C-alpha positions as YAML, in Angstrom:
chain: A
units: angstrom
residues:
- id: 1
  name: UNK
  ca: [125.40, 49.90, 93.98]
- id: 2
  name: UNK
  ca: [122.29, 50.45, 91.91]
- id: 3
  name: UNK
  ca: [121.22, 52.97, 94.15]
- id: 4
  name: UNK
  ca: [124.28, 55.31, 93.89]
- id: 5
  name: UNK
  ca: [124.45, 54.42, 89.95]
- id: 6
  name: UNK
  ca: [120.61, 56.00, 90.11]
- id: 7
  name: UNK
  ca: [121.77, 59.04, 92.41]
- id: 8
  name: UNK
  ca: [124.67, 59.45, 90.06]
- id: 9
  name: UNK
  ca: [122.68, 59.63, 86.93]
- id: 10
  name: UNK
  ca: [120.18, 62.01, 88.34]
- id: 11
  name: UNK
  ca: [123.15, 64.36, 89.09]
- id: 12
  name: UNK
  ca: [124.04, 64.76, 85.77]
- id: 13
  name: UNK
  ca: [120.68, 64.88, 84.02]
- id: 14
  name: UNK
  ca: [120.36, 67.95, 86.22]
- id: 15
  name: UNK
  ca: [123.48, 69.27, 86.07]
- id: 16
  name: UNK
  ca: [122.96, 69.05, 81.95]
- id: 17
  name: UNK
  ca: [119.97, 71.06, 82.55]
- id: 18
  name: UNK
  ca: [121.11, 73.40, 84.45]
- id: 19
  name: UNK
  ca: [123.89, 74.49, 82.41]
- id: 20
  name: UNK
  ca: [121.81, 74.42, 78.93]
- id: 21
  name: UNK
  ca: [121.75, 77.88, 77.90]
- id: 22
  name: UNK
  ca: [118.36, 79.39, 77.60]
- id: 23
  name: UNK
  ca: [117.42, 82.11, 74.59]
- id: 24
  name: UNK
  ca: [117.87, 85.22, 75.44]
- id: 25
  name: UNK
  ca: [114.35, 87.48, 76.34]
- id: 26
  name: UNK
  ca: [113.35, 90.44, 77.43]
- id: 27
  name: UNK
  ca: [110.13, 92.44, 78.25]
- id: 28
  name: UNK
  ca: [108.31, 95.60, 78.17]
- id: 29
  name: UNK
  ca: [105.41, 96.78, 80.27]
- id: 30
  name: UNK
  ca: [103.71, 99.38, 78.40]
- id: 31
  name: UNK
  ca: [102.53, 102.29, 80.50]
- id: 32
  name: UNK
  ca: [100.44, 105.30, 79.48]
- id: 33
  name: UNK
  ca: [101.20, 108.51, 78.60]
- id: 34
  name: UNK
  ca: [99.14, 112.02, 79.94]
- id: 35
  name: UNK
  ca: [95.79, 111.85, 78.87]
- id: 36
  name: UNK
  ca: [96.04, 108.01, 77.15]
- id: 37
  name: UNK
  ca: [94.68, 104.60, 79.15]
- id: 38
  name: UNK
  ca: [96.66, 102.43, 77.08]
- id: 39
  name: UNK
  ca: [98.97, 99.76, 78.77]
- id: 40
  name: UNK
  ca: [100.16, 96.14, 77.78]
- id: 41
  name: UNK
  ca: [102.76, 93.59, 78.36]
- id: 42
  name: UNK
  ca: [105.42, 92.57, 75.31]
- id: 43
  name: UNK
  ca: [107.91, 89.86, 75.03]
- id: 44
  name: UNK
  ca: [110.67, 89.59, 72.90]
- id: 45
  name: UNK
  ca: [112.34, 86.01, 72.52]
- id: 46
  name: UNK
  ca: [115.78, 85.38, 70.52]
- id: 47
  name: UNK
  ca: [114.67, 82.02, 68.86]
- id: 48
  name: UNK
  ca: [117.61, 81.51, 66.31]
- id: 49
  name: UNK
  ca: [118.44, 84.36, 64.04]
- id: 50
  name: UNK
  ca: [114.52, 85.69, 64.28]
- id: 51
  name: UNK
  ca: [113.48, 87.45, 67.57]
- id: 52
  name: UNK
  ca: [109.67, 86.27, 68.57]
- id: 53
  name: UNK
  ca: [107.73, 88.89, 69.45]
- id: 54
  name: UNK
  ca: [104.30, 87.88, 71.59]
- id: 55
  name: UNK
  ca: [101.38, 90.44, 73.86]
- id: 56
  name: UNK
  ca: [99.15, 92.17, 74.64]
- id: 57
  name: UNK
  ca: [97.83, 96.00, 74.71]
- id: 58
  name: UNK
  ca: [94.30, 97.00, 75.96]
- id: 59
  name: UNK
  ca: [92.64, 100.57, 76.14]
- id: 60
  name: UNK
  ca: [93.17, 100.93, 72.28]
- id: 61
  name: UNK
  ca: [89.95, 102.57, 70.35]
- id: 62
  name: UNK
  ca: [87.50, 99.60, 69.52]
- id: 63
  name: UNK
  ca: [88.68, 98.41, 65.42]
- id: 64
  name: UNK
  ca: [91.37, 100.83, 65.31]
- id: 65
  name: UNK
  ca: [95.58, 100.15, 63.82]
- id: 66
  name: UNK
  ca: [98.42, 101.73, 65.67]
- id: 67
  name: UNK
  ca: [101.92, 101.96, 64.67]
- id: 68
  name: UNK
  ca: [104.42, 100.07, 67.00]
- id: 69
  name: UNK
  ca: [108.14, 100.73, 66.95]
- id: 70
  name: UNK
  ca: [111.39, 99.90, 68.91]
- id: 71
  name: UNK
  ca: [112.83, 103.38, 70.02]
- id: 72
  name: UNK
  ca: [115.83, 104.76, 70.56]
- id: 73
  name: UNK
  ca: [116.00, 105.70, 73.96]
- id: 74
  name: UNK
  ca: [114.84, 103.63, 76.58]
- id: 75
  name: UNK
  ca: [113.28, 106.73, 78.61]
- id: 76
  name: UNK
  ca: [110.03, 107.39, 79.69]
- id: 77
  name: UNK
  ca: [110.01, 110.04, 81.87]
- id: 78
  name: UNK
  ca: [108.69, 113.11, 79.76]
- id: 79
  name: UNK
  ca: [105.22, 111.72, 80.09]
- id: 80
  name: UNK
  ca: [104.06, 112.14, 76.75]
- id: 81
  name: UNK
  ca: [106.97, 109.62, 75.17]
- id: 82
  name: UNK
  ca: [108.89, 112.10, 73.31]
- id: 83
  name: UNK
  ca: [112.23, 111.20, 75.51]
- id: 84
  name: UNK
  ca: [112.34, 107.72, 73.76]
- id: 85
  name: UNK
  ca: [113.60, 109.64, 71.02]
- id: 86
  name: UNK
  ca: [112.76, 108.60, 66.95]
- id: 87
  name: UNK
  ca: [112.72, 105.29, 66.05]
- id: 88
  name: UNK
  ca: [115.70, 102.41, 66.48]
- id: 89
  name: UNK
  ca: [117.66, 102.78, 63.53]
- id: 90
  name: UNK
  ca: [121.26, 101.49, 63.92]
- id: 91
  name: UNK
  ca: [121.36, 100.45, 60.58]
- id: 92
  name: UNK
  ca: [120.68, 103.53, 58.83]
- id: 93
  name: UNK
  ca: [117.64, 102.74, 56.71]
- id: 94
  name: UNK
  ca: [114.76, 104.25, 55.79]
- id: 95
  name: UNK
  ca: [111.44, 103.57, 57.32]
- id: 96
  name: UNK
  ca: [108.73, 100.81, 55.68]
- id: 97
  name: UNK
  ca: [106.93, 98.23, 56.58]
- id: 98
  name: UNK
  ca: [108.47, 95.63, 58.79]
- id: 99
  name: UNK
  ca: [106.69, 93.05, 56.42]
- id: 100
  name: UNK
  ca: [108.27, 94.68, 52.85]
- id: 101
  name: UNK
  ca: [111.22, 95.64, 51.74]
- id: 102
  name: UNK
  ca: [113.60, 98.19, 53.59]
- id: 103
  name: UNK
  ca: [113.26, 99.79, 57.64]
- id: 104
  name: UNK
  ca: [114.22, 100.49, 60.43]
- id: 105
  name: UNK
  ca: [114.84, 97.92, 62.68]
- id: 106
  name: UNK
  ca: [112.57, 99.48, 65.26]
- id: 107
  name: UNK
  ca: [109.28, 99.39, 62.53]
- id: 108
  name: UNK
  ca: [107.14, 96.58, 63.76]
- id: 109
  name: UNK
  ca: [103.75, 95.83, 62.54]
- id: 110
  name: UNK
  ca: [100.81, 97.86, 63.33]
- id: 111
  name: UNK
  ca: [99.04, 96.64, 66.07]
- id: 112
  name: UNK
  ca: [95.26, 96.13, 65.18]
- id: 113
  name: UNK
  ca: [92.76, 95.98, 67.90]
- id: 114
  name: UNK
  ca: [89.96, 94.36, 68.37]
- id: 115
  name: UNK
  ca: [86.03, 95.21, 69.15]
- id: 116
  name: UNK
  ca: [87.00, 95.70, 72.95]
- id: 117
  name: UNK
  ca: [90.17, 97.75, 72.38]
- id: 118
  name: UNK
  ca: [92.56, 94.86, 72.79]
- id: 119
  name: UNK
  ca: [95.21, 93.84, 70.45]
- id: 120
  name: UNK
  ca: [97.23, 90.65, 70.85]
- id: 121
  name: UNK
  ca: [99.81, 89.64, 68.65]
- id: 122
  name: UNK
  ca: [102.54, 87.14, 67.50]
- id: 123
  name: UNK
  ca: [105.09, 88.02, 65.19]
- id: 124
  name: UNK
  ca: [108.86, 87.12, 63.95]
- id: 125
  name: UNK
  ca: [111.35, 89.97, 63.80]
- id: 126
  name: UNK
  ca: [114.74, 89.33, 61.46]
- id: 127
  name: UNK
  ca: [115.74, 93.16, 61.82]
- id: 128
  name: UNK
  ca: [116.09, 93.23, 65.55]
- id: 129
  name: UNK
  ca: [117.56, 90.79, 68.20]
- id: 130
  name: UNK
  ca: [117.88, 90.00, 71.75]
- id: 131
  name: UNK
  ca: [121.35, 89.79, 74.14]
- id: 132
  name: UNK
  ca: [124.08, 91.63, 71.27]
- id: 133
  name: UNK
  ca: [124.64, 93.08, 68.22]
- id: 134
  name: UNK
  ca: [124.10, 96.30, 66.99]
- id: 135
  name: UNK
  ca: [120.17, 95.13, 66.65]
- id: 136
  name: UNK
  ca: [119.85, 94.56, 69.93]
- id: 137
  name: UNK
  ca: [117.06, 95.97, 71.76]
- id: 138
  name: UNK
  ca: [117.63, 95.80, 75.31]
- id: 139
  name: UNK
  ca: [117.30, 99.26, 77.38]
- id: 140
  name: UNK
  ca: [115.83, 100.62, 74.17]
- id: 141
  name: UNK
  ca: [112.36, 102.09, 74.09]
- id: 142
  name: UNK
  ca: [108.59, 100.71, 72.77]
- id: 143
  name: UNK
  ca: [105.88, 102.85, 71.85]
- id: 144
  name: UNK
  ca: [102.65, 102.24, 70.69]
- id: 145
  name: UNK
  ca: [101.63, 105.53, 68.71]
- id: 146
  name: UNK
  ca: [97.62, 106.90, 68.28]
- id: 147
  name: UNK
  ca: [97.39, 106.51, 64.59]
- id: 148
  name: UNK
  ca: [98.47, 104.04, 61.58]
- id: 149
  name: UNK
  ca: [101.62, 103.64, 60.42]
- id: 150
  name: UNK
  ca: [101.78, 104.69, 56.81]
- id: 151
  name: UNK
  ca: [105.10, 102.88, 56.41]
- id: 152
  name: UNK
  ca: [106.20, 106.24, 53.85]
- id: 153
  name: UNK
  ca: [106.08, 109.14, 55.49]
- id: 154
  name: UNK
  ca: [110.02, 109.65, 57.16]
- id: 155
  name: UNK
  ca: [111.38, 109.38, 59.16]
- id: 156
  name: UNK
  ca: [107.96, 108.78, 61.25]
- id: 157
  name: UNK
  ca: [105.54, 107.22, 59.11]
- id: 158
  name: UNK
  ca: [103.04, 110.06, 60.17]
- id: 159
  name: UNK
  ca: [101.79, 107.51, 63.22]
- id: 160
  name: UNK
  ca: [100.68, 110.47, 65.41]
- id: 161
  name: UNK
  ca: [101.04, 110.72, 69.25]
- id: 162
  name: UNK
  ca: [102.67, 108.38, 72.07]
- id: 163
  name: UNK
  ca: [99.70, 106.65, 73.66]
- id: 164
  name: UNK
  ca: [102.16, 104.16, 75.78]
- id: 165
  name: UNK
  ca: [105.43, 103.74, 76.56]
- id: 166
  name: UNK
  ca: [108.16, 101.15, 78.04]
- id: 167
  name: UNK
  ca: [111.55, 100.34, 78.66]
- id: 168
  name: UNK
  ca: [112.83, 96.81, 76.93]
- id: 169
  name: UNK
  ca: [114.63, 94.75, 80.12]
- id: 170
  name: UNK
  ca: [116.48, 92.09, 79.31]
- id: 171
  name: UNK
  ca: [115.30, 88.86, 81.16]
...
Protein backbone atom coordinates (compact mmCIF):
# COMPACT_ATOMS: atom_id res chain seq x y z
CA UNK A 1 0.00 0.00 0.00
CA UNK A 2 2.87 2.32 0.77
CA UNK A 3 4.48 1.35 -2.23
CA UNK A 4 1.71 2.31 -4.72
CA UNK A 5 0.96 5.56 -2.42
CA UNK A 6 4.94 6.29 -3.33
CA UNK A 7 4.43 5.32 -7.16
CA UNK A 8 1.33 7.44 -7.07
CA UNK A 9 2.94 10.51 -5.72
CA UNK A 10 5.84 10.33 -8.05
CA UNK A 11 3.26 10.39 -10.93
CA UNK A 12 2.04 13.53 -10.15
CA UNK A 13 5.14 15.40 -9.08
CA UNK A 14 6.08 14.63 -12.67
CA UNK A 15 3.13 15.09 -14.28
CA UNK A 16 3.13 18.81 -12.42
CA UNK A 17 6.37 19.25 -14.03
CA UNK A 18 5.74 18.37 -17.06
CA UNK A 19 2.88 20.49 -17.69
CA UNK A 20 4.50 23.78 -15.97
CA UNK A 21 4.83 26.11 -18.71
CA UNK A 22 8.31 27.21 -19.45
CA UNK A 23 9.18 31.11 -20.62
CA UNK A 24 9.19 31.54 -23.85
CA UNK A 25 13.03 31.85 -25.71
CA UNK A 26 14.48 32.10 -28.68
CA UNK A 27 17.99 32.36 -30.32
CA UNK A 28 20.13 33.82 -32.88
CA UNK A 29 23.38 32.56 -34.33
CA UNK A 30 25.12 35.42 -35.72
CA UNK A 31 26.87 34.73 -39.00
CA UNK A 32 29.16 37.01 -41.03
CA UNK A 33 28.66 39.05 -43.72
CA UNK A 34 31.25 39.35 -47.12
CA UNK A 35 34.41 40.48 -46.04
CA UNK A 36 33.52 40.51 -41.93
CA UNK A 37 34.71 37.41 -39.38
CA UNK A 38 32.26 38.31 -36.91
CA UNK A 39 29.89 35.55 -35.48
CA UNK A 40 28.18 34.93 -31.99
CA UNK A 41 25.39 33.21 -30.29
CA UNK A 42 22.29 35.41 -28.59
CA UNK A 43 19.49 34.42 -26.40
CA UNK A 44 16.48 36.08 -25.75
CA UNK A 45 14.39 34.90 -22.59
CA UNK A 46 10.68 36.25 -21.77
CA UNK A 47 11.19 36.50 -17.91
CA UNK A 48 7.93 38.43 -16.91
CA UNK A 49 7.16 41.59 -18.75
CA UNK A 50 11.20 42.16 -19.46
CA UNK A 51 12.83 39.92 -22.17
CA UNK A 52 16.57 38.79 -20.90
CA UNK A 53 18.89 39.16 -23.33
CA UNK A 54 22.41 37.02 -22.72
CA UNK A 55 25.86 36.16 -25.48
CA UNK A 56 28.34 36.29 -27.02
CA UNK A 57 30.09 37.83 -30.33
CA UNK A 58 33.84 37.33 -31.18
CA UNK A 59 35.90 38.69 -34.24
CA UNK A 60 34.95 42.33 -33.16
CA UNK A 61 38.09 44.96 -33.42
CA UNK A 62 40.06 44.71 -30.03
CA UNK A 63 38.26 47.89 -27.55
CA UNK A 64 35.87 48.78 -30.12
CA UNK A 65 31.47 49.59 -29.56
CA UNK A 66 29.07 48.35 -32.14
CA UNK A 67 25.52 49.13 -32.50
CA UNK A 68 23.12 46.08 -32.06
CA UNK A 69 19.52 46.14 -33.20
CA UNK A 70 16.46 43.80 -33.70
CA UNK A 71 15.57 44.07 -37.51
CA UNK A 72 12.83 43.94 -39.43
CA UNK A 73 13.19 41.18 -41.63
CA UNK A 74 14.41 38.04 -40.58
CA UNK A 75 16.54 37.53 -43.95
CA UNK A 76 19.96 37.02 -44.46
CA UNK A 77 20.54 36.08 -47.72
CA UNK A 78 21.93 39.32 -49.50
CA UNK A 79 25.24 38.69 -47.83
CA UNK A 80 26.02 41.99 -46.75
CA UNK A 81 22.68 42.24 -44.29
CA UNK A 82 20.84 44.81 -46.12
CA UNK A 83 17.72 42.21 -46.66
CA UNK A 84 17.00 42.42 -42.83
CA UNK A 85 15.65 45.61 -43.72
CA UNK A 86 15.87 48.97 -41.07
CA UNK A 87 15.42 48.47 -37.70
CA UNK A 88 12.20 46.73 -35.71
CA UNK A 89 9.96 49.45 -35.20
CA UNK A 90 6.31 48.34 -34.72
CA UNK A 91 5.69 50.98 -32.50
CA UNK A 92 6.49 53.85 -34.52
CA UNK A 93 9.15 55.68 -32.53
CA UNK A 94 12.05 57.31 -33.11
CA UNK A 95 15.43 55.86 -32.58
CA UNK A 96 17.59 56.43 -29.02
CA UNK A 97 19.18 54.71 -26.74
CA UNK A 98 17.63 51.54 -25.46
CA UNK A 99 18.81 52.80 -21.94
CA UNK A 100 17.00 56.61 -22.28
CA UNK A 101 14.07 57.81 -23.18
CA UNK A 102 12.24 56.98 -26.57
CA UNK A 103 13.25 53.94 -29.54
CA UNK A 104 12.71 51.61 -31.39
CA UNK A 105 12.08 48.47 -30.02
CA UNK A 106 14.81 46.89 -32.09
CA UNK A 107 17.71 49.57 -30.45
CA UNK A 108 19.65 47.47 -28.05
CA UNK A 109 22.76 48.51 -26.38
CA UNK A 110 25.99 48.79 -28.09
CA UNK A 111 27.93 45.91 -27.76
CA UNK A 112 31.49 46.77 -26.37
CA UNK A 113 34.27 44.39 -26.90
CA UNK A 114 36.90 43.50 -25.19
CA UNK A 115 40.97 43.38 -25.67
CA UNK A 116 40.52 40.04 -27.73
CA UNK A 117 37.57 41.18 -29.86
CA UNK A 118 34.93 39.48 -27.74
CA UNK A 119 31.91 41.05 -26.32
CA UNK A 120 29.62 39.27 -23.88
CA UNK A 121 26.68 40.71 -22.50
CA UNK A 122 23.57 40.58 -20.20
CA UNK A 123 20.88 42.88 -20.49
CA UNK A 124 16.91 43.41 -19.77
CA UNK A 125 14.76 44.52 -22.69
CA UNK A 126 11.06 46.18 -21.72
CA UNK A 127 10.55 47.31 -25.49
CA UNK A 128 10.66 43.90 -27.05
CA UNK A 129 9.26 40.40 -26.08
CA UNK A 130 9.28 36.82 -26.77
CA UNK A 131 6.13 34.32 -28.03
CA UNK A 132 3.29 37.50 -29.01
CA UNK A 133 2.54 40.83 -29.24
CA UNK A 134 3.29 43.28 -31.61
CA UNK A 135 6.99 43.38 -29.83
CA UNK A 136 7.64 40.17 -30.52
CA UNK A 137 10.77 39.25 -32.08
CA UNK A 138 10.61 35.89 -33.39
CA UNK A 139 11.59 35.41 -37.29
CA UNK A 140 12.80 38.98 -37.06
CA UNK A 141 16.38 39.87 -37.83
CA UNK A 142 19.79 40.78 -35.50
CA UNK A 143 22.59 42.65 -36.68
CA UNK A 144 25.56 43.68 -35.18
CA UNK A 145 26.71 46.87 -37.26
CA UNK A 146 30.76 48.08 -37.74
CA UNK A 147 30.50 51.31 -35.92
CA UNK A 148 28.79 53.01 -32.67
CA UNK A 149 25.49 53.70 -32.34
CA UNK A 150 25.02 57.41 -31.93
CA UNK A 151 21.49 56.84 -30.64
CA UNK A 152 20.48 60.44 -32.87
CA UNK A 153 21.13 60.11 -36.12
CA UNK A 154 17.50 58.52 -37.83
CA UNK A 155 16.37 56.50 -38.56
CA UNK A 156 19.93 54.57 -38.31
CA UNK A 157 21.88 56.07 -35.70
CA UNK A 158 24.80 56.39 -38.30
CA UNK A 159 26.11 52.67 -36.97
CA UNK A 160 27.80 51.92 -40.34
CA UNK A 161 27.93 48.49 -42.10
CA UNK A 162 26.41 44.87 -41.31
CA UNK A 163 29.33 42.92 -39.90
CA UNK A 164 26.88 39.83 -38.82
CA UNK A 165 23.70 38.73 -39.23
CA UNK A 166 20.89 36.16 -37.87
CA UNK A 167 17.54 35.04 -37.89
CA UNK A 168 15.66 35.13 -34.20
CA UNK A 169 14.04 31.28 -33.83
CA UNK A 170 11.81 30.84 -31.38
CA UNK A 171 12.84 27.93 -28.97
Amino acid sequence: MIQALSLVTIALVLTACASTPTEPSASAQLMATKGSTVTGMVKFTQKGSVVLVTGEVRGLAPNTEHGFHVHEKGDCSSGDGVSAGGHFNPNGKAHGSHDLGEHHAGDLPSLKADTSGVASFSFESSTISVGSGVTDIGGRGLIVHRDPDDFKTQPTGNAGPRLACAVITKS
